[in-house]
Protein backbone atom coordinates (compact mmCIF):
# COMPACT_ATOMS: atom_id res chain seq x y z
CA UNK A 1 0.00 0.00 0.00
CA UNK A 2 2.80 2.35 0.91
CA UNK A 3 4.48 1.72 -2.46
CA UNK A 4 1.23 2.48 -4.32
CA UNK A 5 0.90 5.75 -2.43
CA UNK A 6 4.49 6.74 -3.43
CA UNK A 7 3.79 5.93 -7.06
CA UNK A 8 0.60 7.99 -6.99
CA UNK A 9 2.54 10.96 -5.56
CA UNK A 10 5.18 10.61 -8.27
CA UNK A 11 2.51 10.50 -10.98
CA UNK A 12 0.82 13.60 -9.56
CA UNK A 13 4.15 15.42 -9.42
CA UNK A 14 5.03 14.47 -13.00
CA UNK A 15 1.56 15.47 -14.26
CA UNK A 16 1.65 18.93 -12.65
CA UNK A 17 3.00 22.00 -14.45
CA UNK A 18 6.63 22.65 -13.66
CA UNK A 19 7.29 25.76 -11.61
CA UNK A 20 8.71 28.72 -13.52
CA UNK A 21 12.20 29.78 -12.49
CA UNK A 22 12.39 32.67 -10.03
CA UNK A 23 13.88 34.83 -12.79
CA UNK A 24 10.66 34.45 -14.79
CA UNK A 25 12.55 32.77 -17.58
CA UNK A 26 11.73 29.71 -19.57
CA UNK A 27 10.81 26.44 -17.87
CA UNK A 28 13.04 24.94 -20.56
CA UNK A 29 16.11 27.09 -19.79
CA UNK A 30 18.00 24.08 -18.50
CA UNK A 31 17.79 22.69 -22.02
CA UNK A 32 19.09 25.88 -23.63
CA UNK A 33 15.65 26.89 -24.93
CA UNK A 34 14.38 30.49 -24.65
CA UNK A 35 11.16 31.53 -22.94
CA UNK A 36 8.04 31.94 -25.04
CA UNK A 37 7.82 35.53 -26.31
CA UNK A 38 10.89 36.32 -24.26
CA UNK A 39 14.35 37.51 -25.17
CA UNK A 40 16.53 35.00 -26.92
CA UNK A 41 19.63 33.89 -25.03
CA UNK A 42 22.80 35.79 -25.84
CA UNK A 43 25.34 33.86 -27.83
CA UNK A 44 29.05 34.31 -27.35
CA UNK A 45 30.88 36.17 -30.11
CA UNK A 46 32.21 34.08 -32.96
CA UNK A 47 35.97 33.57 -32.81
CA UNK A 48 37.80 35.32 -35.62
CA UNK A 49 41.05 34.18 -37.20
CA UNK A 50 43.89 36.10 -35.62
CA UNK A 51 45.16 37.46 -38.93
CA UNK A 52 41.81 39.26 -39.38
CA UNK A 53 42.33 41.18 -36.15
CA UNK A 54 44.06 44.56 -36.03
CA UNK A 55 45.77 46.84 -33.54
CA UNK A 56 45.25 46.24 -29.85
CA UNK A 57 42.79 43.41 -30.49
CA UNK A 58 45.50 41.55 -32.47
CA UNK A 59 48.16 42.25 -29.83
CA UNK A 60 45.93 41.02 -26.99
CA UNK A 61 45.09 37.82 -28.86
CA UNK A 62 48.76 37.26 -29.76
CA UNK A 63 49.75 37.75 -26.10
CA UNK A 64 47.18 35.17 -24.96
CA UNK A 65 48.28 32.77 -27.72
CA UNK A 66 51.95 33.25 -26.77
CA UNK A 67 51.16 32.42 -23.15
CA UNK A 68 49.43 29.19 -24.23
CA UNK A 69 52.26 28.23 -26.58
CA UNK A 70 55.02 29.00 -24.05
CA UNK A 71 53.30 27.67 -20.93
CA UNK A 72 51.48 24.63 -22.32
CA UNK A 73 52.15 23.63 -25.91
CA UNK A 74 55.95 23.76 -26.02
CA UNK A 75 56.66 22.20 -22.61
CA UNK A 76 54.32 19.29 -23.38
CA UNK A 77 54.55 18.86 -27.17
CA UNK A 78 57.65 20.85 -28.14
CA UNK A 79 59.99 17.88 -28.49
CA UNK A 80 63.58 18.33 -29.56
CA UNK A 81 64.60 20.95 -32.11
CA UNK A 82 66.35 19.29 -35.05
CA UNK A 83 66.66 19.72 -38.80
CA UNK A 84 63.63 17.42 -39.06
CA UNK A 85 61.66 19.54 -36.55
CA UNK A 86 62.83 23.19 -36.63
CA UNK A 87 61.50 25.87 -34.32
CA UNK A 88 61.81 29.65 -34.07
CA UNK A 89 62.08 31.66 -30.88
CA UNK A 90 60.46 34.53 -32.80
CA UNK A 91 57.58 32.46 -34.22
CA UNK A 92 55.23 35.41 -33.64
CA UNK A 93 56.83 37.07 -36.69
CA UNK A 94 55.82 34.20 -38.99
CA UNK A 95 52.23 34.98 -39.98
CA UNK A 96 51.54 31.46 -41.22
CA UNK A 97 52.79 29.94 -37.97
CA UNK A 98 50.70 32.40 -35.94
CA UNK A 99 47.63 31.42 -37.97
CA UNK A 100 48.27 27.66 -37.51
CA UNK A 101 48.90 27.99 -33.77
CA UNK A 102 45.89 30.23 -33.26
CA UNK A 103 43.62 27.73 -35.01
CA UNK A 104 45.15 24.95 -32.90
CA UNK A 105 44.53 26.96 -29.73
CA UNK A 106 40.90 27.68 -30.64
CA UNK A 107 40.35 23.97 -31.31
CA UNK A 108 42.01 23.15 -27.97
CA UNK A 109 39.65 25.50 -26.13
CA UNK A 110 36.65 23.92 -27.81
CA UNK A 111 37.72 20.32 -27.23
CA UNK A 112 38.69 20.75 -23.57
CA UNK A 113 35.23 22.13 -22.79
CA UNK A 114 32.89 19.82 -20.89
CA UNK A 115 30.45 19.90 -23.81
CA UNK A 116 33.06 18.12 -25.95
CA UNK A 117 32.62 15.07 -23.76
CA UNK A 118 35.19 12.73 -22.35
CA UNK A 119 36.80 12.10 -25.73
CA UNK A 120 37.15 15.80 -26.60
CA UNK A 121 40.87 16.02 -25.96
CA UNK A 122 41.52 12.77 -27.79
CA UNK A 123 39.78 14.25 -30.82
CA UNK A 124 41.93 17.39 -30.47
CA UNK A 125 45.11 15.30 -30.42
CA UNK A 126 44.03 13.12 -33.34
CA UNK A 127 42.43 15.70 -35.61
CA UNK A 128 44.27 18.92 -34.81
CA UNK A 129 47.51 18.69 -32.84
CA UNK A 130 49.31 16.06 -34.90
CA UNK A 131 48.55 17.69 -38.24
CA UNK A 132 49.28 21.26 -37.14
CA UNK A 133 52.62 20.45 -35.51
CA UNK A 134 53.67 18.37 -38.51
CA UNK A 135 52.89 21.27 -40.85
CA UNK A 136 54.54 23.95 -38.70
CA UNK A 137 57.69 22.00 -37.89
CA UNK A 138 58.16 20.20 -41.21
CA UNK A 139 61.71 20.19 -42.63
CA UNK A 140 60.50 22.27 -45.58
CA UNK A 141 57.86 24.16 -43.60
CA UNK A 142 57.59 27.79 -42.56
CA UNK A 143 60.30 27.49 -39.89
CA UNK A 144 62.80 25.57 -42.00
CA UNK A 145 65.15 28.58 -42.28
CA UNK A 146 65.09 29.12 -38.52
CA UNK A 147 66.57 27.24 -35.56
CA UNK A 148 67.44 23.62 -36.27
CA UNK A 149 69.74 23.29 -33.26
CA UNK A 150 69.26 24.85 -29.82
CA UNK A 151 72.96 25.73 -29.87
CA UNK A 152 72.50 27.91 -32.96
CA UNK A 153 69.40 30.10 -32.59
CA UNK A 154 68.35 31.49 -35.97
CA UNK A 155 65.44 33.39 -37.45
CA UNK A 156 64.67 34.09 -41.08
CA UNK A 157 61.38 34.79 -42.81
CA UNK A 158 61.29 32.93 -46.10
CA UNK A 159 60.01 34.95 -49.03
CA UNK A 160 56.58 34.00 -50.27
CA UNK A 161 55.66 33.47 -53.87
CA UNK A 162 55.23 36.54 -56.07
CA UNK A 163 51.75 37.66 -57.13
CA UNK A 164 50.15 35.63 -59.90
CA UNK A 165 50.74 36.62 -63.51
CA UNK A 166 47.11 37.76 -63.73
CA UNK A 167 47.58 40.17 -60.80
CA UNK A 168 50.83 41.47 -62.25
CA UNK A 169 49.31 41.95 -65.69
CA UNK A 170 46.30 43.81 -64.26
CA UNK A 171 48.59 46.21 -62.41
CA UNK A 172 50.66 47.08 -65.53
CA UNK A 173 49.44 49.90 -67.78
CA UNK A 174 48.52 48.77 -71.29
CA UNK A 175 50.89 49.92 -74.04
CA UNK A 176 49.35 52.35 -76.54
CA UNK A 177 47.37 50.67 -79.27
CA UNK A 178 47.14 47.33 -77.45
CA UNK A 179 43.44 47.75 -76.70
CA UNK A 180 42.56 47.96 -80.40
CA UNK A 181 41.54 44.89 -82.36
CA UNK A 182 43.91 44.12 -85.20
CA UNK A 183 42.60 44.49 -88.73
CA UNK A 184 42.53 41.34 -90.82
CA UNK A 185 45.31 41.09 -93.37
CA UNK A 186 44.28 40.02 -96.88
GROMACS .gro file of C-alpha atoms in nm:
model
  186
    1UNK     CA    1   0.000   0.000   0.000
    2UNK     CA    2   0.280   0.235   0.091
    3UNK     CA    3   0.448   0.172  -0.246
    4UNK     CA    4   0.123   0.248  -0.432
    5UNK     CA    5   0.090   0.575  -0.243
    6UNK     CA    6   0.449   0.674  -0.343
    7UNK     CA    7   0.379   0.593  -0.706
    8UNK     CA    8   0.060   0.799  -0.699
    9UNK     CA    9   0.254   1.096  -0.556
   10UNK     CA   10   0.518   1.061  -0.827
   11UNK     CA   11   0.251   1.050  -1.098
   12UNK     CA   12   0.082   1.360  -0.956
   13UNK     CA   13   0.415   1.542  -0.942
   14UNK     CA   14   0.503   1.447  -1.300
   15UNK     CA   15   0.156   1.547  -1.426
   16UNK     CA   16   0.165   1.893  -1.265
   17UNK     CA   17   0.300   2.200  -1.445
   18UNK     CA   18   0.663   2.265  -1.366
   19UNK     CA   19   0.729   2.576  -1.161
   20UNK     CA   20   0.871   2.872  -1.352
   21UNK     CA   21   1.220   2.978  -1.249
   22UNK     CA   22   1.239   3.267  -1.003
   23UNK     CA   23   1.388   3.483  -1.279
   24UNK     CA   24   1.066   3.445  -1.479
   25UNK     CA   25   1.255   3.277  -1.758
   26UNK     CA   26   1.173   2.971  -1.957
   27UNK     CA   27   1.081   2.644  -1.787
   28UNK     CA   28   1.304   2.494  -2.056
   29UNK     CA   29   1.611   2.709  -1.979
   30UNK     CA   30   1.800   2.408  -1.850
   31UNK     CA   31   1.779   2.269  -2.202
   32UNK     CA   32   1.909   2.588  -2.363
   33UNK     CA   33   1.565   2.689  -2.493
   34UNK     CA   34   1.438   3.049  -2.465
   35UNK     CA   35   1.116   3.153  -2.294
   36UNK     CA   36   0.804   3.194  -2.504
   37UNK     CA   37   0.782   3.553  -2.631
   38UNK     CA   38   1.089   3.632  -2.426
   39UNK     CA   39   1.435   3.751  -2.517
   40UNK     CA   40   1.653   3.500  -2.692
   41UNK     CA   41   1.963   3.389  -2.503
   42UNK     CA   42   2.280   3.579  -2.584
   43UNK     CA   43   2.534   3.386  -2.783
   44UNK     CA   44   2.905   3.431  -2.735
   45UNK     CA   45   3.088   3.617  -3.011
   46UNK     CA   46   3.221   3.408  -3.296
   47UNK     CA   47   3.597   3.357  -3.281
   48UNK     CA   48   3.780   3.532  -3.562
   49UNK     CA   49   4.105   3.418  -3.720
   50UNK     CA   50   4.389   3.610  -3.562
   51UNK     CA   51   4.516   3.746  -3.893
   52UNK     CA   52   4.181   3.926  -3.938
   53UNK     CA   53   4.233   4.118  -3.615
   54UNK     CA   54   4.406   4.456  -3.603
   55UNK     CA   55   4.577   4.684  -3.354
   56UNK     CA   56   4.525   4.624  -2.985
   57UNK     CA   57   4.279   4.341  -3.049
   58UNK     CA   58   4.550   4.155  -3.247
   59UNK     CA   59   4.816   4.225  -2.983
   60UNK     CA   60   4.593   4.102  -2.699
   61UNK     CA   61   4.509   3.782  -2.886
   62UNK     CA   62   4.876   3.726  -2.976
   63UNK     CA   63   4.975   3.775  -2.610
   64UNK     CA   64   4.718   3.517  -2.496
   65UNK     CA   65   4.828   3.277  -2.772
   66UNK     CA   66   5.195   3.325  -2.677
   67UNK     CA   67   5.116   3.242  -2.315
   68UNK     CA   68   4.943   2.919  -2.423
   69UNK     CA   69   5.226   2.823  -2.658
   70UNK     CA   70   5.502   2.900  -2.405
   71UNK     CA   71   5.330   2.767  -2.093
   72UNK     CA   72   5.148   2.463  -2.232
   73UNK     CA   73   5.215   2.363  -2.591
   74UNK     CA   74   5.595   2.376  -2.602
   75UNK     CA   75   5.666   2.220  -2.261
   76UNK     CA   76   5.432   1.929  -2.338
   77UNK     CA   77   5.455   1.886  -2.717
   78UNK     CA   78   5.765   2.085  -2.814
   79UNK     CA   79   5.999   1.788  -2.849
   80UNK     CA   80   6.358   1.833  -2.956
   81UNK     CA   81   6.460   2.095  -3.211
   82UNK     CA   82   6.635   1.929  -3.505
   83UNK     CA   83   6.666   1.972  -3.880
   84UNK     CA   84   6.363   1.742  -3.906
   85UNK     CA   85   6.166   1.954  -3.655
   86UNK     CA   86   6.283   2.319  -3.663
   87UNK     CA   87   6.150   2.587  -3.432
   88UNK     CA   88   6.181   2.965  -3.407
   89UNK     CA   89   6.208   3.166  -3.088
   90UNK     CA   90   6.046   3.453  -3.280
   91UNK     CA   91   5.758   3.246  -3.422
   92UNK     CA   92   5.523   3.541  -3.364
   93UNK     CA   93   5.683   3.707  -3.669
   94UNK     CA   94   5.582   3.420  -3.899
   95UNK     CA   95   5.223   3.498  -3.998
   96UNK     CA   96   5.154   3.146  -4.122
   97UNK     CA   97   5.279   2.994  -3.797
   98UNK     CA   98   5.070   3.240  -3.594
   99UNK     CA   99   4.763   3.142  -3.797
  100UNK     CA  100   4.827   2.766  -3.751
  101UNK     CA  101   4.890   2.799  -3.377
  102UNK     CA  102   4.589   3.023  -3.326
  103UNK     CA  103   4.362   2.773  -3.501
  104UNK     CA  104   4.515   2.495  -3.290
  105UNK     CA  105   4.453   2.696  -2.973
  106UNK     CA  106   4.090   2.768  -3.064
  107UNK     CA  107   4.035   2.397  -3.131
  108UNK     CA  108   4.201   2.315  -2.797
  109UNK     CA  109   3.965   2.550  -2.613
  110UNK     CA  110   3.665   2.392  -2.781
  111UNK     CA  111   3.772   2.032  -2.723
  112UNK     CA  112   3.869   2.075  -2.357
  113UNK     CA  113   3.523   2.213  -2.279
  114UNK     CA  114   3.289   1.982  -2.089
  115UNK     CA  115   3.045   1.990  -2.381
  116UNK     CA  116   3.306   1.812  -2.595
  117UNK     CA  117   3.262   1.507  -2.376
  118UNK     CA  118   3.519   1.273  -2.235
  119UNK     CA  119   3.680   1.210  -2.573
  120UNK     CA  120   3.715   1.580  -2.660
  121UNK     CA  121   4.087   1.602  -2.596
  122UNK     CA  122   4.152   1.277  -2.779
  123UNK     CA  123   3.978   1.425  -3.082
  124UNK     CA  124   4.193   1.739  -3.047
  125UNK     CA  125   4.511   1.530  -3.042
  126UNK     CA  126   4.403   1.312  -3.334
  127UNK     CA  127   4.243   1.570  -3.561
  128UNK     CA  128   4.427   1.892  -3.481
  129UNK     CA  129   4.751   1.869  -3.284
  130UNK     CA  130   4.931   1.606  -3.490
  131UNK     CA  131   4.855   1.769  -3.824
  132UNK     CA  132   4.928   2.126  -3.714
  133UNK     CA  133   5.262   2.045  -3.551
  134UNK     CA  134   5.367   1.837  -3.851
  135UNK     CA  135   5.289   2.127  -4.085
  136UNK     CA  136   5.454   2.395  -3.870
  137UNK     CA  137   5.769   2.200  -3.789
  138UNK     CA  138   5.816   2.020  -4.121
  139UNK     CA  139   6.171   2.019  -4.263
  140UNK     CA  140   6.050   2.227  -4.558
  141UNK     CA  141   5.786   2.416  -4.360
  142UNK     CA  142   5.759   2.779  -4.256
  143UNK     CA  143   6.030   2.749  -3.989
  144UNK     CA  144   6.280   2.557  -4.200
  145UNK     CA  145   6.515   2.858  -4.228
  146UNK     CA  146   6.509   2.912  -3.852
  147UNK     CA  147   6.657   2.724  -3.556
  148UNK     CA  148   6.744   2.362  -3.627
  149UNK     CA  149   6.974   2.329  -3.326
  150UNK     CA  150   6.926   2.485  -2.982
  151UNK     CA  151   7.296   2.573  -2.987
  152UNK     CA  152   7.250   2.791  -3.296
  153UNK     CA  153   6.940   3.010  -3.259
  154UNK     CA  154   6.835   3.149  -3.597
  155UNK     CA  155   6.544   3.339  -3.745
  156UNK     CA  156   6.467   3.409  -4.108
  157UNK     CA  157   6.138   3.479  -4.281
  158UNK     CA  158   6.129   3.293  -4.610
  159UNK     CA  159   6.001   3.495  -4.903
  160UNK     CA  160   5.658   3.400  -5.027
  161UNK     CA  161   5.566   3.347  -5.387
  162UNK     CA  162   5.523   3.654  -5.607
  163UNK     CA  163   5.175   3.766  -5.713
  164UNK     CA  164   5.015   3.563  -5.990
  165UNK     CA  165   5.074   3.662  -6.351
  166UNK     CA  166   4.711   3.776  -6.373
  167UNK     CA  167   4.758   4.017  -6.080
  168UNK     CA  168   5.083   4.147  -6.225
  169UNK     CA  169   4.931   4.195  -6.569
  170UNK     CA  170   4.630   4.381  -6.426
  171UNK     CA  171   4.859   4.621  -6.241
  172UNK     CA  172   5.066   4.708  -6.553
  173UNK     CA  173   4.944   4.990  -6.778
  174UNK     CA  174   4.852   4.877  -7.129
  175UNK     CA  175   5.089   4.992  -7.404
  176UNK     CA  176   4.935   5.235  -7.654
  177UNK     CA  177   4.737   5.067  -7.927
  178UNK     CA  178   4.714   4.733  -7.745
  179UNK     CA  179   4.344   4.775  -7.670
  180UNK     CA  180   4.256   4.796  -8.040
  181UNK     CA  181   4.154   4.489  -8.236
  182UNK     CA  182   4.391   4.412  -8.520
  183UNK     CA  183   4.260   4.449  -8.873
  184UNK     CA  184   4.253   4.134  -9.082
  185UNK     CA  185   4.531   4.109  -9.337
  186UNK     CA  186   4.428   4.002  -9.688
   0.00000   0.00000   0.00000
